[in-house]
Short mmCIF file of C-alpha atoms in Angstrom, two decimals:
data_model
loop_
_atom_site.label_atom_id
_atom_site.label_comp_id
_atom_site.label_asym_id
_atom_site.label_seq_id
_atom_site.Cartn_x
_atom_site.Cartn_y
_atom_site.Cartn_z
CA MET A 3 24.99 -0.12 -16.17
CA SER A 4 21.63 -2.37 -16.38
CA ASN A 5 18.44 -0.63 -15.76
CA ARG A 6 17.62 -3.55 -13.12
CA ARG A 7 20.80 -3.17 -11.38
CA GLU A 8 20.70 0.91 -11.32
CA PHE A 9 16.80 0.15 -10.00
CA LEU A 10 18.28 -1.91 -7.21
CA LYS A 11 21.18 0.30 -6.01
CA ARG A 12 19.16 3.48 -6.25
CA SER A 13 16.52 1.59 -3.90
CA ALA A 14 18.97 0.46 -1.69
CA MET A 15 20.89 4.19 -1.24
CA LEU A 16 17.35 5.88 -0.69
CA GLY A 17 15.97 3.23 1.90
CA THR A 18 13.29 2.34 -0.20
CA ALA A 19 10.71 -0.10 1.46
CA VAL A 20 9.87 -3.36 -0.80
CA ALA A 21 6.29 -4.22 0.23
CA TRP A 22 5.82 -8.35 0.86
CA THR A 23 2.42 -9.64 0.51
CA PRO A 24 0.80 -10.28 3.77
CA PHE A 25 -0.39 -13.74 2.58
CA ALA A 26 3.17 -15.11 3.13
CA ARG A 27 2.19 -14.42 7.02
CA THR A 28 -1.69 -15.70 6.51
CA MET A 29 -0.11 -19.09 5.03
CA GLY A 30 2.18 -19.44 8.26
CA MET A 31 5.50 -18.66 5.99
CA ASP A 32 8.50 -18.04 8.18
CA VAL A 33 9.27 -14.36 6.56
CA GLU A 34 11.63 -12.07 9.13
CA PRO A 35 11.05 -8.18 8.70
CA GLN A 36 14.12 -6.31 7.69
CA GLN A 37 15.52 -3.22 6.36
CA VAL A 38 16.64 -2.73 2.73
CA SER A 39 20.16 -3.44 2.49
CA SER A 40 22.42 -1.04 0.51
CA SER A 41 25.33 -3.52 0.44
CA ALA A 42 26.03 -5.47 -2.90
CA ALA A 43 26.66 -9.21 -2.20
CA GLY A 44 28.59 -9.86 -5.42
CA SER A 45 30.50 -8.56 -8.65
CA GLY A 46 28.39 -8.39 -11.70
CA ASP A 47 25.03 -7.56 -11.92
CA THR A 48 23.83 -9.74 -8.82
CA TYR A 49 22.27 -7.54 -5.62
CA THR A 50 21.11 -9.32 -2.40
CA VAL A 51 18.03 -6.78 -1.57
CA ASN A 52 16.51 -7.88 1.97
CA MET A 53 12.98 -6.94 1.98
CA GLY A 54 10.44 -6.01 4.70
CA TYR A 55 6.80 -6.21 4.66
CA ILE A 56 4.52 -3.22 4.90
CA GLY A 57 1.37 -3.43 7.34
CA ALA A 58 3.29 -5.74 10.28
CA PRO A 59 5.29 -2.97 12.32
CA ASP A 60 7.73 -3.78 14.97
CA ILE A 61 5.77 -2.77 18.00
CA PRO A 62 5.44 -4.07 21.31
CA PRO A 63 2.35 -6.12 22.35
CA ARG A 64 -0.99 -4.15 23.69
CA ARG A 65 -0.43 -3.77 27.69
CA ILE A 66 -3.92 -3.70 29.10
CA VAL A 67 -3.85 -2.99 32.87
CA VAL A 68 -6.56 -4.13 34.82
CA PRO A 69 -6.38 -4.77 38.59
CA ASP A 70 -7.30 -7.69 40.53
CA VAL A 71 -11.13 -7.80 42.13
CA GLY A 72 -12.15 -9.57 45.12
CA GLY A 73 -9.26 -11.95 44.68
CA PHE A 74 -9.60 -12.97 40.98
CA LYS A 75 -7.45 -12.07 38.49
CA VAL A 76 -9.07 -10.32 35.39
CA LEU A 77 -7.80 -12.16 32.20
CA LYS A 78 -8.26 -10.80 28.90
CA GLY A 79 -10.42 -12.96 26.31
CA ASP A 80 -11.93 -13.62 23.15
CA PHE A 81 -14.13 -16.88 22.58
CA HIS A 82 -15.16 -16.80 18.97
CA ILE A 83 -12.31 -16.74 16.48
CA HIS A 84 -12.20 -18.38 12.82
CA THR A 85 -9.26 -19.79 10.85
CA LEU A 86 -9.00 -21.05 7.28
CA PHE A 87 -10.45 -24.70 9.01
CA SER A 88 -13.57 -22.92 8.59
CA ASP A 89 -14.64 -19.48 6.88
CA GLY A 90 -11.55 -17.65 8.50
CA GLY A 91 -8.79 -15.83 6.43
CA VAL A 92 -5.72 -16.71 8.62
CA MET A 93 -3.96 -20.06 9.82
CA PRO A 94 -4.45 -20.68 13.69
CA VAL A 95 -0.77 -19.97 14.46
CA ASN A 96 -1.83 -16.48 13.34
CA ARG A 97 -4.15 -16.08 15.82
CA LEU A 98 -2.07 -16.80 18.29
CA GLU A 99 0.38 -13.73 17.19
CA GLU A 100 -2.79 -11.40 17.15
CA ALA A 101 -3.76 -12.16 20.44
CA VAL A 102 -0.38 -11.54 21.71
CA GLN A 103 -0.18 -8.38 20.11
CA ASN A 104 -3.76 -7.36 21.49
CA GLY A 105 -2.44 -8.41 25.01
CA LEU A 106 -4.99 -11.28 25.33
CA ASP A 107 -4.40 -14.10 27.92
CA VAL A 108 -7.25 -16.41 26.51
CA ILE A 109 -8.70 -17.10 23.13
CA SER A 110 -10.80 -19.96 21.68
CA ILE A 111 -10.52 -20.74 17.79
CA THR A 112 -14.08 -22.00 17.03
CA ASP A 113 -14.21 -22.90 13.71
CA HIS A 114 -17.33 -24.09 12.10
CA ILE A 115 -18.13 -27.76 11.90
CA GLU A 116 -20.88 -27.51 9.35
CA TYR A 117 -19.04 -24.48 7.04
CA ARG A 118 -15.64 -25.39 5.93
CA PRO A 119 -15.13 -23.87 2.26
CA TYR A 120 -11.25 -23.62 2.65
CA PHE A 121 -9.53 -26.79 4.17
CA SER A 122 -11.69 -29.67 4.07
CA ARG A 123 -12.63 -32.68 1.92
CA THR A 124 -14.87 -30.21 -0.31
CA GLY A 125 -13.17 -27.43 -0.03
CA LYS A 126 -10.54 -25.15 -2.00
CA TRP A 127 -7.62 -26.95 -0.72
CA LYS A 128 -8.59 -30.58 -0.35
CA LEU A 129 -7.50 -32.58 3.18
CA ASN A 130 -7.49 -36.50 3.03
CA ASP A 131 -10.39 -38.30 4.80
CA GLU A 132 -8.62 -38.61 8.13
CA GLN A 133 -8.13 -34.61 8.03
CA ALA A 134 -11.06 -33.64 6.87
CA ASN A 135 -13.08 -35.98 9.60
CA ASN A 136 -10.90 -34.55 12.38
CA TYR A 137 -13.04 -31.43 13.53
CA ASN A 138 -10.39 -31.20 16.55
CA ILE A 139 -7.80 -30.36 13.81
CA TRP A 140 -7.39 -26.17 14.21
CA HIS A 141 -7.19 -26.84 18.09
CA GLU A 142 -4.33 -29.46 17.60
CA ILE A 143 -2.29 -27.24 15.26
CA ALA A 144 -2.66 -24.07 17.03
CA ARG A 145 -1.97 -25.78 20.81
CA PRO A 146 1.98 -25.95 20.25
CA GLU A 147 1.97 -22.06 19.25
CA ALA A 148 -0.26 -21.18 22.45
CA GLU A 149 2.11 -23.05 24.67
CA LYS A 150 4.96 -21.37 23.11
CA ARG A 151 3.42 -17.97 23.19
CA ASN A 152 2.04 -18.36 26.73
CA VAL A 153 -1.53 -17.77 25.46
CA LEU A 154 -4.49 -19.97 27.19
CA LEU A 155 -6.01 -21.78 24.45
CA VAL A 156 -9.59 -23.00 25.22
CA HIS A 157 -10.89 -26.27 22.96
CA GLY A 158 -13.50 -24.89 21.00
CA ALA A 159 -16.07 -25.37 17.72
CA GLU A 160 -19.16 -23.47 16.34
CA ILE A 161 -22.27 -25.30 16.11
CA THR A 162 -23.77 -23.39 13.10
CA LYS A 163 -27.39 -24.38 12.11
CA SER A 164 -28.71 -22.17 8.80
CA THR A 165 -32.05 -21.39 10.59
CA MET A 166 -33.10 -19.46 13.86
CA ALA A 167 -34.03 -20.84 16.10
CA PRO A 168 -31.47 -22.50 17.09
CA GLY A 169 -28.66 -20.35 15.15
CA HIS A 170 -25.18 -20.38 16.04
CA PHE A 171 -23.71 -21.35 19.32
CA ASN A 172 -19.92 -21.66 20.35
CA ALA A 173 -19.01 -25.09 22.29
CA LEU A 174 -16.07 -23.98 24.50
CA PHE A 175 -13.88 -26.38 26.40
CA VAL A 176 -14.90 -29.60 24.46
CA GLN A 177 -12.99 -32.54 25.11
CA ASP A 178 -13.40 -34.12 21.30
CA THR A 179 -15.47 -32.03 19.06
CA ASN A 180 -15.77 -35.26 16.45
CA PRO A 181 -19.07 -36.90 18.43
CA ILE A 182 -20.56 -33.34 18.32
CA ALA A 183 -19.77 -33.41 14.64
CA ALA A 184 -21.22 -36.71 14.36
CA ALA A 185 -24.69 -35.66 15.08
CA VAL A 186 -24.91 -32.88 12.89
CA ASP A 187 -28.18 -33.37 11.56
CA ASP A 188 -29.83 -32.87 15.03
CA TRP A 189 -28.89 -29.65 16.96
CA ARG A 190 -30.35 -30.92 20.19
CA LYS A 191 -27.95 -33.87 19.93
CA MET A 192 -25.17 -31.72 19.34
CA LEU A 193 -25.85 -29.45 22.13
CA GLN A 194 -26.29 -32.53 24.27
CA GLU A 195 -23.20 -34.16 23.45
CA ALA A 196 -21.22 -31.04 24.12
CA ALA A 197 -22.94 -30.25 27.45
CA GLY A 198 -22.29 -34.13 28.36
CA GLN A 199 -18.67 -33.45 27.77
CA GLY A 200 -18.78 -30.41 30.29
CA ALA A 201 -18.74 -27.80 27.56
CA PHE A 202 -20.01 -24.24 28.32
CA LEU A 203 -22.15 -23.33 25.32
CA LEU A 204 -22.44 -19.89 24.33
CA TRP A 205 -25.27 -18.35 22.07
CA ASN A 206 -23.62 -16.47 19.57
CA HIS A 207 -24.93 -13.03 17.99
CA PRO A 208 -28.59 -13.28 18.50
CA GLY A 209 -29.51 -10.18 16.42
CA TRP A 210 -27.50 -10.98 13.82
CA GLU A 211 -29.52 -10.54 10.35
CA ALA A 212 -29.13 -13.51 7.99
CA PRO A 213 -32.08 -15.43 8.00
CA LYS A 214 -30.74 -18.11 5.38
CA SER A 215 -27.59 -18.45 7.38
CA GLY A 216 -28.80 -18.76 11.30
CA GLY A 217 -29.71 -15.01 11.92
CA ILE A 218 -33.20 -13.27 12.26
CA GLU A 219 -34.73 -11.51 9.57
CA LYS A 220 -34.01 -8.25 8.78
CA GLY A 221 -35.82 -5.65 10.67
CA ALA A 222 -37.12 -8.45 13.24
CA PRO A 223 -37.37 -7.99 17.34
CA LEU A 224 -34.58 -10.05 19.25
CA ARG A 225 -36.34 -12.68 21.34
CA PHE A 226 -35.59 -15.40 23.55
CA THR A 227 -37.25 -18.08 21.46
CA ARG A 228 -39.02 -20.82 22.89
CA GLU A 229 -35.91 -23.34 21.71
CA HIS A 230 -33.43 -21.19 23.69
CA GLU A 231 -35.73 -21.47 26.41
CA ASP A 232 -35.54 -25.33 26.52
CA ALA A 233 -31.83 -25.32 25.86
CA HIS A 234 -31.45 -23.30 29.14
CA LYS A 235 -33.91 -25.37 31.18
CA ARG A 236 -32.00 -28.69 30.04
CA GLY A 237 -28.59 -26.84 30.88
CA TRP A 238 -27.39 -26.77 27.42
CA LEU A 239 -26.99 -22.56 27.37
CA HIS A 240 -24.79 -20.75 29.87
CA GLY A 241 -23.82 -17.47 28.10
CA ILE A 242 -24.99 -15.14 25.34
CA GLU A 243 -22.64 -12.53 23.23
CA ILE A 244 -23.88 -8.92 23.85
CA PHE A 245 -21.36 -7.54 21.71
CA ASN A 246 -20.19 -9.49 18.30
CA GLY A 247 -17.65 -8.08 15.99
CA LYS A 248 -19.36 -4.58 15.37
CA GLU A 249 -22.89 -5.25 16.83
CA TYR A 250 -24.24 -4.47 19.82
CA TYR A 251 -27.37 -6.16 21.42
CA PRO A 252 -28.69 -4.19 24.38
CA VAL A 253 -31.57 -6.52 25.18
CA VAL A 254 -28.75 -9.42 26.47
CA SER A 255 -27.94 -7.55 29.35
CA ASP A 256 -31.47 -8.15 30.53
CA TRP A 257 -31.68 -11.58 29.43
CA CYS A 258 -28.33 -12.81 31.31
CA ASN A 259 -29.74 -10.68 34.66
CA GLU A 260 -32.95 -12.75 34.30
CA ARG A 261 -31.58 -16.22 33.51
CA ASP A 262 -28.41 -16.11 35.16
CA LEU A 263 -26.30 -16.24 32.30
CA ALA A 264 -22.62 -15.16 31.18
CA LEU A 265 -22.12 -11.60 29.43
CA PHE A 266 -19.58 -12.05 26.36
CA ALA A 267 -18.21 -9.33 24.06
CA ASN A 268 -16.70 -11.51 21.31
CA SER A 269 -14.62 -10.40 17.73
CA ASP A 270 -16.19 -13.33 15.84
CA ILE A 271 -13.01 -12.20 13.63
CA HIS A 272 -12.68 -14.19 10.37
CA ASP A 273 -10.59 -11.60 8.19
CA SER A 274 -6.70 -10.57 9.74
CA GLU A 275 -6.64 -8.59 12.71
CA LEU A 276 -5.02 -5.77 10.53
CA ASN A 277 -7.75 -5.74 7.95
CA THR A 278 -10.82 -5.94 10.55
CA TYR A 279 -9.75 -3.78 13.46
CA GLY A 280 -6.30 -2.14 12.80
CA ILE A 281 -3.21 -2.64 15.22
CA GLN A 282 -4.07 -2.62 18.46
CA ASN A 283 -7.57 -1.04 17.87
CA PRO A 284 -8.85 0.09 21.68
CA LEU A 285 -12.14 -0.69 20.48
CA ARG A 286 -11.75 -4.37 19.83
CA PRO A 287 -14.39 -6.87 21.79
CA ILE A 288 -12.97 -8.55 24.75
CA THR A 289 -14.32 -10.43 27.35
CA LEU A 290 -12.89 -9.87 30.78
CA VAL A 291 -12.65 -13.03 32.87
CA LEU A 292 -12.34 -12.85 36.86
CA ALA A 293 -10.29 -16.08 37.21
CA ARG A 294 -8.63 -17.21 40.31
CA GLU A 295 -5.71 -18.35 38.82
CA ARG A 296 -4.38 -17.90 35.29
CA THR A 297 -4.77 -21.63 34.41
CA LEU A 298 -7.70 -23.04 31.58
CA GLU A 299 -9.36 -24.75 34.58
CA SER A 300 -9.53 -21.37 36.51
CA VAL A 301 -10.94 -20.08 33.41
CA LYS A 302 -13.79 -22.60 32.94
CA GLU A 303 -14.79 -22.47 36.57
CA ALA A 304 -14.91 -18.83 35.83
CA LEU A 305 -17.02 -19.08 33.02
CA PHE A 306 -19.77 -21.43 34.61
CA ALA A 307 -20.03 -18.89 37.98
CA ARG A 308 -21.05 -16.03 35.15
CA ARG A 309 -17.28 -13.65 36.36
CA THR A 310 -17.28 -12.13 33.04
CA ILE A 311 -17.56 -8.54 31.63
CA GLY A 312 -17.68 -7.86 28.07
CA TRP A 313 -15.85 -4.85 27.06
CA ALA A 314 -16.28 -3.05 23.24
CA ALA A 315 -16.45 0.47 21.65
CA ASN A 316 -15.53 2.01 24.92
CA THR A 317 -18.29 0.31 26.58
CA LEU A 318 -18.49 -2.14 29.33
CA TRP A 319 -21.67 -4.77 30.14
CA GLY A 320 -21.50 -6.82 33.30
CA ARG A 321 -23.72 -8.13 36.22
CA ASP A 322 -23.57 -7.45 39.98
CA PRO A 323 -21.38 -8.05 41.96
CA TRP A 324 -18.67 -7.63 39.26
CA LEU A 325 -19.21 -4.88 37.53
CA PRO A 326 -19.12 -2.37 40.56
CA GLU A 327 -16.72 -4.24 42.04
CA LEU A 328 -14.44 -3.95 39.15
CA PHE A 329 -15.01 -0.12 39.09
CA LYS A 330 -14.17 0.27 43.02
CA ALA A 331 -10.72 -1.54 41.97
CA SER A 332 -9.98 0.60 39.17
CA VAL A 333 -11.16 3.99 40.20
CA GLU A 334 -9.83 5.51 43.36
CA ILE A 335 -12.19 8.48 44.71
CA ARG A 336 -10.77 10.94 47.12
CA THR A 337 -13.31 14.00 48.77
CA VAL A 338 -11.30 17.21 48.22
CA THR A 339 -14.02 19.40 49.74
CA PRO A 340 -17.73 18.64 50.43
CA GLY A 341 -19.25 18.13 47.10
CA THR A 342 -15.96 17.95 45.33
CA LEU A 343 -14.36 14.36 44.15
CA GLU A 344 -10.98 13.96 42.94
CA LEU A 345 -10.86 10.76 40.52
CA THR A 346 -8.18 8.88 39.18
CA ASN A 347 -8.69 5.95 36.88
CA ARG A 348 -5.88 3.29 37.59
CA SER A 349 -6.98 0.76 34.92
CA SER A 350 -6.85 0.72 30.81
CA LEU A 351 -10.58 0.61 30.90
CA PRO A 352 -12.67 3.52 29.57
CA VAL A 353 -14.85 5.16 32.27
CA THR A 354 -16.61 8.10 31.96
CA VAL A 355 -18.89 9.24 35.01
CA SER A 356 -21.58 11.88 36.04
CA LEU A 357 -22.35 13.64 38.70
CA GLY A 358 -25.38 15.21 37.67
CA ALA A 359 -24.15 18.11 35.75
CA SER A 360 -21.94 16.88 33.50
CA SER A 361 -19.79 14.00 32.14
CA VAL A 362 -16.06 13.55 33.06
CA GLU A 363 -13.77 11.30 31.37
CA LEU A 364 -11.14 9.17 33.34
CA PRO A 365 -8.06 8.71 30.96
CA LYS A 366 -5.69 6.12 33.04
CA ASP A 367 -3.36 7.50 35.81
CA VAL A 368 -4.91 11.34 35.36
CA LYS A 369 -6.26 12.90 38.20
CA ARG A 370 -9.96 14.54 37.28
CA GLN A 371 -11.67 16.90 39.80
CA ALA A 372 -15.90 16.23 39.83
CA TYR A 373 -18.80 18.39 41.51
CA LEU A 374 -21.91 16.37 42.86
CA ALA A 375 -25.03 18.17 42.33
CA ALA A 376 -27.05 19.32 44.94
CA GLY A 377 -28.41 16.52 46.93
CA ARG A 378 -27.08 13.68 45.12
CA ARG A 379 -25.19 11.02 46.93
CA SER A 380 -23.91 8.56 43.98
CA LEU A 381 -22.38 9.06 40.40
CA THR A 382 -22.98 7.32 37.57
CA VAL A 383 -20.70 5.39 35.09
CA VAL A 384 -22.22 6.34 31.89
CA ASN A 385 -20.42 3.78 30.08
CA TRP A 386 -20.78 0.78 31.98
CA MET A 387 -23.95 -1.00 31.94
CA THR A 388 -25.88 -3.23 34.27
CA GLY A 389 -28.80 -3.75 32.65
CA MET A 390 -30.46 -2.67 29.12
CA ASN A 391 -30.20 1.19 29.40
CA ARG A 392 -29.20 0.84 32.85
CA PRO A 393 -25.76 2.33 33.65
CA LEU A 394 -23.71 1.53 36.88
CA GLU A 395 -24.33 3.94 39.84
CA ILE A 396 -21.91 4.03 42.72
CA THR A 397 -22.74 5.81 46.13
CA VAL A 398 -19.82 7.92 47.26
CA VAL A 399 -21.56 9.97 49.86
#
C-alpha cells in the first residue's frame, strides 16, 4: 500500500480532522463543514476525504434577551464595521454571517471613502472604473445577504480625515455615498452633503491616539474641539462613540448629556470576528437601540431621538430616561423583609448592584438577596453609567 493511501486510510479510521484555511470563508467560498469520511470512493489508490475546517464550530447563534422598554423594542446593533472594500479583512457577506452568530439585529458596513487598500482602482485587487467609483458597492453586495438572513442593514460609509480635528465620522442612513465621496477635498462639504441626504452623523473614536491617521496626539487630553462644536451647531453631528473596538472614553458620556447626543459602543471591526473577539464574546461592543419596530425606519427614528445605550466590557452607558427604564424592565425587585431585597435579572445584560456595604452580581434568572445599609433608600448599579464616573442610582424605598 502506498504511503499516501495508508495516510488517508489511517486518517479516516481515526476520524482525524483536516484543517481548512479560513481564507476560503473570507473570500466567500461555499465550503460545507463536514466530518472526515472513512469510506473509500473507489478502488486502487483513490479515496474521497470530506474536509471540515477548524475554527468555525457548528454552534447556534447567540441569544441576547433584553425586554421591551416603555413600548420600544430593544434592538442589538453595531454601526461601525469594515470589509475588504476598505481596510477590513473579510467580505461584506461574512459580516452578515457574523452578525447572525452574535445575535445582532442591525449593522452598518461603514467602509472608508478615502482609504481603500484592497478592492479599488489602485488597491491590491483592481476594480474597473465603474466599480472603483461606486462608493455604495459594499452596501449593494451585502444587501441581498442581509435580506436572506433577516438582518437590518444600514447604508453607511466612513468619512476618514487624516488630521484631528475633524478625525473620522460615520455617515449612517445615506442615500448615495458617491456625492459625499465627490466632495472628498473638503470635510465640511462631505458632512453637509451627508446631512442633506438625511444621514445620521457619528463621531468615531474621539480618543484614538493616531495623529497621522485622524486621531489625537499620544497622551493628549480628549476635548470637544472648535470644529466639532461648529459641526454640532450646523446639525452635522448627532452621536459619539463612547466605546470603540477595545477603547473606552468616559468623558463622552458627559459630552452627550450636555449636547443632547446619542451614545454608541461599536466594534470598528477590521479583522474577522473570530480573530478579533473570538466566538460570541459577551464583552463585544453592542449598541442597544430602543426602536418602535424592527425596521430600518424605526432604527433611524430612534437614533435621531437619541434612544441608544452602549454596552461593552460588562458595562452599559446611557442617558435619562432610557438607562433607568431599561434597568426597571430588566431587574425585578421584591422586598423580603425590611432592609432585605430579592433581585432577579430577567435579561442577558450584565448587572452589578451595591446597596451600601457590598456589591452583588445578578446573573440571568438567578434570585439574589441583598441588604440595604442603614438609612439607605436606593441601590447603585455600579456597572451602568449615566455620566463620567456617575453610576446609575435606583430608588427602592
